[in-house]
XYZ file of C-alpha atoms in Angstrom:
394
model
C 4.108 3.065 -10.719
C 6.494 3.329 -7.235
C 2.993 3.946 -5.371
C 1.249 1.226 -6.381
C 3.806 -1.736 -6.264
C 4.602 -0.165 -2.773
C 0.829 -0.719 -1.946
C 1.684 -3.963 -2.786
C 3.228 -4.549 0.888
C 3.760 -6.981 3.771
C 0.193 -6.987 4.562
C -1.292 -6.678 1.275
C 0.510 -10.013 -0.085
C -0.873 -11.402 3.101
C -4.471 -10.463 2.540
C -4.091 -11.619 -1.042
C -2.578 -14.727 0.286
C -5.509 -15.101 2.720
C -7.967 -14.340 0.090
C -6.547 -17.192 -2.448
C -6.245 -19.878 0.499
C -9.731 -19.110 2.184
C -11.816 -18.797 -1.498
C -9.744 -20.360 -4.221
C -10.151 -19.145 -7.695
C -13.514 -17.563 -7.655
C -15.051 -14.383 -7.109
C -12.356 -12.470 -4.990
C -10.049 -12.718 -8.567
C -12.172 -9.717 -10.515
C -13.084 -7.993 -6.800
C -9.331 -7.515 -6.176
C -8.592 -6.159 -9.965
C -11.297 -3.558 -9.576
C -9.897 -2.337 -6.425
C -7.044 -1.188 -8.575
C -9.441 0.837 -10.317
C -10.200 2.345 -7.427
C -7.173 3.173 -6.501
C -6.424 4.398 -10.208
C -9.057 6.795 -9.581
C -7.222 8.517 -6.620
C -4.022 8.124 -7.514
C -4.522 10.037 -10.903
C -6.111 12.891 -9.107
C -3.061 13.126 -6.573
C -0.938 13.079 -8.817
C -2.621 15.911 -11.123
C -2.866 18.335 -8.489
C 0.943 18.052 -7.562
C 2.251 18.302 -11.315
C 0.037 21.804 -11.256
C 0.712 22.816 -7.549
C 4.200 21.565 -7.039
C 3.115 21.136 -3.805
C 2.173 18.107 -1.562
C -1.590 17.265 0.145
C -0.609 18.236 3.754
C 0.945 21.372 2.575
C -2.033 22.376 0.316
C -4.636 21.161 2.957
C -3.066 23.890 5.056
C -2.616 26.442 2.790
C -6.241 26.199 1.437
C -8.473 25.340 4.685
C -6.130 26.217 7.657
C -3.455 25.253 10.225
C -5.948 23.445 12.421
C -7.017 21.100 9.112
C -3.472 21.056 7.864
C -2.034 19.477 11.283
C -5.266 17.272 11.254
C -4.423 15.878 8.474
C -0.848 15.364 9.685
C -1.806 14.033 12.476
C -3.932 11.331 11.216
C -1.639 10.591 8.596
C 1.354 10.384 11.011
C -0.542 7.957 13.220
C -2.235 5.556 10.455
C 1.812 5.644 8.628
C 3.173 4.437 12.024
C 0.991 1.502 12.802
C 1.413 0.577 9.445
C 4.841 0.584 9.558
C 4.904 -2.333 12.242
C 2.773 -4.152 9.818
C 5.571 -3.625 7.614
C 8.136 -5.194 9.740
C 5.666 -7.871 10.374
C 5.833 -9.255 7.422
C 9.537 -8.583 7.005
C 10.478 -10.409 10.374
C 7.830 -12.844 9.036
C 9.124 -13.461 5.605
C 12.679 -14.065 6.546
C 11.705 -16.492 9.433
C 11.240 -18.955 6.739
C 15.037 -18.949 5.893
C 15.625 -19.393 9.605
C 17.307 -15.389 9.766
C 16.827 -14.189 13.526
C 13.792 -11.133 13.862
C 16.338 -8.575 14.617
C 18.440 -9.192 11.583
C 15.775 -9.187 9.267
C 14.063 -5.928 10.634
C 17.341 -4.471 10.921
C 18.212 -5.353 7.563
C 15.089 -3.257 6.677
C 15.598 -0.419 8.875
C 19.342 -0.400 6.454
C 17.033 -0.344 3.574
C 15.404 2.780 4.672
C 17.882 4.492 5.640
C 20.112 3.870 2.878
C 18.049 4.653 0.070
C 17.088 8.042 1.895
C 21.135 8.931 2.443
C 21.765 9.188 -0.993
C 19.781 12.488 -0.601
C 18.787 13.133 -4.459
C 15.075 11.827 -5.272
C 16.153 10.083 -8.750
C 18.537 7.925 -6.934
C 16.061 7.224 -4.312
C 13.667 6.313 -6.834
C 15.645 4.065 -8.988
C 16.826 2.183 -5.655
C 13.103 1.538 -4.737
C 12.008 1.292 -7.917
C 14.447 -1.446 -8.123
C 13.222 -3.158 -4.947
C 9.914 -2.740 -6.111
C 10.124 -4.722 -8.762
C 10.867 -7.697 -6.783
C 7.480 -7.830 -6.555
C 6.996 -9.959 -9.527
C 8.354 -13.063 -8.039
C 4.593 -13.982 -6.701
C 4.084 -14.360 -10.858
C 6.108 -17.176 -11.061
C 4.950 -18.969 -7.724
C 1.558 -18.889 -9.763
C 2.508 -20.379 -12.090
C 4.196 -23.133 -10.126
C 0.947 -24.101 -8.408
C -0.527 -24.923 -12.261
C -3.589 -23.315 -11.630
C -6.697 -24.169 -13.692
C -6.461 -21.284 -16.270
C -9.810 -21.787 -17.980
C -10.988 -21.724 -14.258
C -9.228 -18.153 -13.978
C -10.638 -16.895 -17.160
C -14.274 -17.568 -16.055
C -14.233 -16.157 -12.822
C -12.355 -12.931 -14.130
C -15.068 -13.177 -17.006
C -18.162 -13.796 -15.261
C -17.303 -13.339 -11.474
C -18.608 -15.799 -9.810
C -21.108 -15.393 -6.283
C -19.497 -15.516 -3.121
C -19.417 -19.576 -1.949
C -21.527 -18.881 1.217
C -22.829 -15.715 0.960
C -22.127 -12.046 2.570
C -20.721 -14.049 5.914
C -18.704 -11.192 8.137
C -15.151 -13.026 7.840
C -16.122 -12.430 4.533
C -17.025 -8.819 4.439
C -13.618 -8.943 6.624
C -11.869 -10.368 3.751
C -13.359 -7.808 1.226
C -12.588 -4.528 3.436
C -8.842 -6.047 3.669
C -8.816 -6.351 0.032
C -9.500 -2.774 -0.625
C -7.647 -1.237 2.420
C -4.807 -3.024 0.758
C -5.312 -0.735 -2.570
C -6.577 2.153 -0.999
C -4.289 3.971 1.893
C -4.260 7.440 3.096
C -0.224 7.386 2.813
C -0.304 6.616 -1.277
C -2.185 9.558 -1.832
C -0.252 12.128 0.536
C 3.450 10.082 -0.972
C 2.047 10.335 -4.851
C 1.201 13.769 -4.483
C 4.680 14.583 -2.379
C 6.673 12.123 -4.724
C 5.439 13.644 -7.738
C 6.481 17.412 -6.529
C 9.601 16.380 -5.408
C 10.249 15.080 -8.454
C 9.541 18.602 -9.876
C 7.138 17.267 -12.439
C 4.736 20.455 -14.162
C 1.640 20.486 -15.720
C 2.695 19.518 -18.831
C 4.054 16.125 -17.672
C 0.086 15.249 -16.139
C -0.731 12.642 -19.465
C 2.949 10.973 -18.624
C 1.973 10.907 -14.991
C -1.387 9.903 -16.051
C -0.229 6.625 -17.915
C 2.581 6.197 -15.571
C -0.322 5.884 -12.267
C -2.365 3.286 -15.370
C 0.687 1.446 -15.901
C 1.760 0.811 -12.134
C -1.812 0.154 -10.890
C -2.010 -2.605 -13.689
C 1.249 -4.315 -13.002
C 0.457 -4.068 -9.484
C -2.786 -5.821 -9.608
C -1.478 -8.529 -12.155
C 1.357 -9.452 -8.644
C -1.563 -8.973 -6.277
C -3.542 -11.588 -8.379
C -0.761 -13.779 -8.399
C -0.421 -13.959 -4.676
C -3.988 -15.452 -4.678
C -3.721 -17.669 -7.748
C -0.508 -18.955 -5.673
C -1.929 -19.745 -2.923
C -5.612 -20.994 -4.107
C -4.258 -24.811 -3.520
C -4.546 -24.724 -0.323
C -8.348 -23.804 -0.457
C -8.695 -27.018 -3.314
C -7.209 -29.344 -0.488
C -9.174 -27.815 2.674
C -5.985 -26.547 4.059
C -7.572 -23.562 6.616
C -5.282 -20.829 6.900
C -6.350 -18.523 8.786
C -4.194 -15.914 11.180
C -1.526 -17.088 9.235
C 2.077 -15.504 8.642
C 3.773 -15.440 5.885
C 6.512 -17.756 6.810
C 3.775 -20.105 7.426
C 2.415 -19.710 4.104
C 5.774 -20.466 2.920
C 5.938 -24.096 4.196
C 2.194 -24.995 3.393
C 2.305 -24.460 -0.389
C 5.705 -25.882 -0.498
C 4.336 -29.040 -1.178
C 2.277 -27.893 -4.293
C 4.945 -25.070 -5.598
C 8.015 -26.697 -4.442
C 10.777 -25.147 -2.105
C 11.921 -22.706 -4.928
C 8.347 -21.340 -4.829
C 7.787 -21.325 -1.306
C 11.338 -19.435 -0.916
C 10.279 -17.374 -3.800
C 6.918 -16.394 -1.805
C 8.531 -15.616 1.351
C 11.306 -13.091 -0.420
C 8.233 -11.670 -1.732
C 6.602 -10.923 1.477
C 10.231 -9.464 2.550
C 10.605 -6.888 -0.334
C 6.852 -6.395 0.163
C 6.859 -4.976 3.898
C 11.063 -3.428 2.826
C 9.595 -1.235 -0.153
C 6.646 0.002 1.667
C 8.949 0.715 5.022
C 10.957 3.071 2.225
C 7.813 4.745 0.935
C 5.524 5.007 3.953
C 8.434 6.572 5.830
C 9.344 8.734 3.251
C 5.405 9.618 3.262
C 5.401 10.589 6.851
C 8.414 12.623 6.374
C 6.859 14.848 3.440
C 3.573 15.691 5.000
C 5.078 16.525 8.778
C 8.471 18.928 7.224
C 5.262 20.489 4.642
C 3.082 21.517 7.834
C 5.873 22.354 10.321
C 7.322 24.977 6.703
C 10.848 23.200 6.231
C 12.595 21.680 3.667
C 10.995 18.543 2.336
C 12.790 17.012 -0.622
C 14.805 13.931 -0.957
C 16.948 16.268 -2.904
C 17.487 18.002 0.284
C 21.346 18.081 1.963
C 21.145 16.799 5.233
C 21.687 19.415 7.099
C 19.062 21.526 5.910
C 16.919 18.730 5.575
C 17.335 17.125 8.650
C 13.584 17.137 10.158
C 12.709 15.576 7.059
C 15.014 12.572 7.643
C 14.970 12.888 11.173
C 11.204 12.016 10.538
C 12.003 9.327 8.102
C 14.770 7.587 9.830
C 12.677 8.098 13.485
C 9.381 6.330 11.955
C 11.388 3.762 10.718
C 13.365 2.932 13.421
C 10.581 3.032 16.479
C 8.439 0.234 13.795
C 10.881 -1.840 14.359
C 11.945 -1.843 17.568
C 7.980 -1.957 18.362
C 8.159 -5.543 16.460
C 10.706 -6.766 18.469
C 9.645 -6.392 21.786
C 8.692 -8.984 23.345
C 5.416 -10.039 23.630
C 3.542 -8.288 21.110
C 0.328 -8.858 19.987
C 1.362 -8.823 16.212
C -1.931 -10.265 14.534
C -4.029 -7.206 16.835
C -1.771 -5.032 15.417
C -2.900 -5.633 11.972
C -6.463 -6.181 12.496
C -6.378 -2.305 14.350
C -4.144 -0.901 11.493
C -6.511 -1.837 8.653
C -9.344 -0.817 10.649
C -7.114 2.806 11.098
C -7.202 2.588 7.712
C -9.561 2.414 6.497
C -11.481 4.766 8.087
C -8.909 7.545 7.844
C -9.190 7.412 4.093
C -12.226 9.248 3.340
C -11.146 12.335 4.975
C -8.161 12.592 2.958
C -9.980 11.575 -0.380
C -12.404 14.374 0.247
C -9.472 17.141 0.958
C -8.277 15.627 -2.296
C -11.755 16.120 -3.918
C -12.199 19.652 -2.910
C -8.466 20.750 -4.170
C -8.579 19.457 -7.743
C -12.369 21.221 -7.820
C -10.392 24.180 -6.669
C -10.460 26.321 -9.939
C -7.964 28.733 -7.745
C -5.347 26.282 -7.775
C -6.069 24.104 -10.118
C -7.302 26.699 -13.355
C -8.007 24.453 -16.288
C -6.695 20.796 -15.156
C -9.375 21.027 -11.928
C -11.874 18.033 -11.912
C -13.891 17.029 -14.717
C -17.586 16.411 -13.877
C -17.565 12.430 -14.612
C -14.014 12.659 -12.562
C -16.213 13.919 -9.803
C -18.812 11.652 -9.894
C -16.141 8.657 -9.938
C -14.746 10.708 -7.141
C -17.623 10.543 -5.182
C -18.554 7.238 -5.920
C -15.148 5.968 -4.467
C -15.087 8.493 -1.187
C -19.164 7.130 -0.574
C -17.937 3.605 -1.158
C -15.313 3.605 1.398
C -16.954 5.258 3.867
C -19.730 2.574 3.986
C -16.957 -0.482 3.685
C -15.140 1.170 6.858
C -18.164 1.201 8.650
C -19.151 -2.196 8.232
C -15.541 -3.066 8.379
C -15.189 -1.530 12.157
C -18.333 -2.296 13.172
C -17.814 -6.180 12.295
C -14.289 -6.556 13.801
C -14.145 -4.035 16.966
C-alpha cells in the first residue's frame, strides 16, 4: 500500500489537479484509474520476486547480469530519484506557501521528516510513521466532495469514457504521459522490491503481499481521482490553469470548496511531496548500499549502516537546498523530471521482466505466461508514451 500512496506525491496531485482543471469530469477520470492497473501490474511482480529472493532489484540486477548492469541501473535510478526529489520539495515549499510559512521552513520541515522517520532505525517503525503520513492522503476525498460534483456526470464518464474534447492535441498527449509517469516510476519498483525484503517477508507471504499491492493501488487511485473531481470547477467556469502551483490551486477553488477545502488541498500537496521525500530517499539508499555490498536495512544500527543513511539523509538534504536557491527554474525542473521518467522506466521494467522469468531464482513463483504478456504489454506501452512524451516537450 506505502508504494502506491507515496506515488501519490507533490507532482502527482499536481498533474491530477491539472488534469481535473484543464478537462473537467470526462475522459481523463477512467484513463487515470487504469493507470493504477498498470502500476498494479509492476508492483505485484516486484514485490513477488523480493518475498522469494529476499533481495532488492539493484542487488539482483547485479548478481544476475553483472557489475556494469548493476551500477547502470544504480546510476539511472540515483539520477531520476534526485530530480525527483526537488519535485518533491516543490510541491512542499509550494503547498505551505498557501499558509504564508517561509520556503525554508517548509522544506526544512520536510528534510525533519526524512530524517526522523529514518533515525528510528527499525523498518516497522519507519513504516508505521509513513504509513501514517501517508494516509493523509485522503484529505483530497473530502475537497471532492466539497466542490458537489455532478455524480451521475462521474458515473458516465467512468462508465462509458467519454472522447477526448478536442482530440489527440500534444498538451494533451502531455497531460496523458504525466498521468501515467505519475503511477508508473522507476523508484516504486526498486523501493517495493527493497521495502518488501527489508521487511523480511518469504514466499509464503506473496498472496498477502499480493492483496496488500491491490489494496494500496485502489485506495491510491480513489485520492488521485479525487484531486481531479476537486478541482474540475475550475474547467466548468473557464478558469485556465495552467503552470500552476499548488498554492495557487489553493486560492482558485477556494471560492467553490471554501477555505477549509482549499487549506485541506494545499496540506495535501504538503504530505504528498513529505511522504514521497521519505520513500524516494529511502529508495535511493537501498539500491546504492545493495551495489556498493553494505548493509541496507532500515533495521540497520547506524554505525554499520551509515552509507545507507548517509545516502538517505544526503539525497534528501541536497533536494532541498537545490529548491531554495535562488533563481531556479522550478516548472523546467518538472517538465525534465517526468520526461527522466519516464523514459528510464522501461529499462527497469524489463530487468524486472527477465528476473521473475528467471526459473533460477524464482523456481515455481517465476512469471506466469498471461503475467508475461501483461508484462509486455505495459513495458511496450511505455516505451511508445515516453517517446512521444520527449519528443513533444524537448
Amino acid at each position: 500500500m506505502l508504494v502506491f500512496l507515496g506515488e501519490n506525491d507533490a507532482p502527482s496531485m499536481l498533474s491530477y489537479a491539472a488534469t481535473g482543471a484543464g478537462y473537467g469530469i470526462g475522459f481523463f477520470l477512467p484513463f487515470v484509474a487504469a493507470t493504477f492497473a498498470l502500476g498494479f501490474i509492476v508492483q505485484e511482480m516486484a514485490a513477488r520476486v523480493g518475498a522469494v529472493t529476499s533481495h532488492g532489484h539493484a542487488e539482483l540486477i547485479f548478481d544476475r547480469f553483472g557489475s556494469f548492469w548493476g551500477r547502470f541501473a544504480m546510476a539511472d535510478l540515483l539520477v531520476g530519484n534526485f530530480l525527483t526529489l526537488i519535485t518533491e520539495f516543490i510541491g512542499v515549499r509550494a503547498g505551505l506557501g498557501f499558509f504564508g510559512v517561509p520556503p525554508a521552513a517548509a522544506v526544512g520541515a520536510a528534510v525533519v521528516l526524512v530524517l526522523f522517520a529514518a533515525a528510528t532505525a527499525r523498518y516497522a517503525t519507519w513504516e508505521r510513521i509513513t504509513l501514517g503520513l501517508a494516509l493523509c492522503n485522503a484529505v483530497f476525498v473530502p475537497v471532492a466532495l466539497l466542490s458537489h460534483p455532478d455524480w451521475g456526470a462521474v458515473g458516465r464518464a467512468m462508465a462509458t469514457w467519454s472522447p477526448l474534447p478536442g482530440g489527440l492535441r500534444p498538451d494533451t498527449v502531455t497531460l496523458m504521459v504525466s498521468n501515467i509517469g505519475a503511477t508508473v516510476t522507476p523508484w516504486m519498483l526498486f523501493f517495493q522490491q527493497g521495502a518488501v525484503a527489508d521487511k523480511g517477508l518469504e514466499a509464503r507471504d506473496i498472496g498477502a503481499a499480493r492483496w496488500d499491492t491491490a489494496i494500496g493501488s485502489a485506495v491510491a487511485a480513489l485520492f488521485g481521482l479525487a484531486a481531479i473531481i476537486a478541482t474540475a470547477p475550475l474547467f466548468a467556469h473557464g478558469i485556465s490553469a495552467q503552470n500552476w502551483q499548488a498554492a495557487q490551486f489553493a486560492e482558485a477553488i477556494e471560492p467553490y470548496v471554501g477555505h477549509a477545502g482549499a487549506a485541506l488541498f494545499a496540506l495535501g500537496i504538503f504530505e504528498a511531496g513529505a511522504v514521497a521525500a521519505i520513500a524516494i530517499s529511502t529508495s535511493s539508499a537501498y539500491a546504492f548500499a545493495e551495489v556498493m555490498r553494505v548493509p541496507h536495512s532500515l533495521n540497520a544500527p547506524l554505525r554499520e549502516g551509515w552509507v545507507f543513511y548517509a545516502v538517505l539523509a544526503g539525497s534528501a538534504g541536497l533536494a532541498g537546498l537545490i529548491v531554495l536557491a535562488p533563481g531556479m527554474p522550478l516548472q523546467e525542473v518538472v517538465i525534465i523530471v517526468n520526461v527522466v521518467a519516464v523514459l528510464a522506466m522501461p529499462p527497469a521494467l524489463l530487468f524486472l521482466l527477465l528476473i521473475a522469468n528467471d526459473a533460477e531464482v524464482m523456481g515455481p513463483y517465476r512469471n506466469a505466461a498471461g503475467w508475461n504478456v501483461a508484462g509486455v504489454g505495459v513495458t511496450a506501452f511505455l516505451i511508445l508514451v515516453g517517446l512521444a512524451y520527449a519528443a513533444n516537450v524537448l
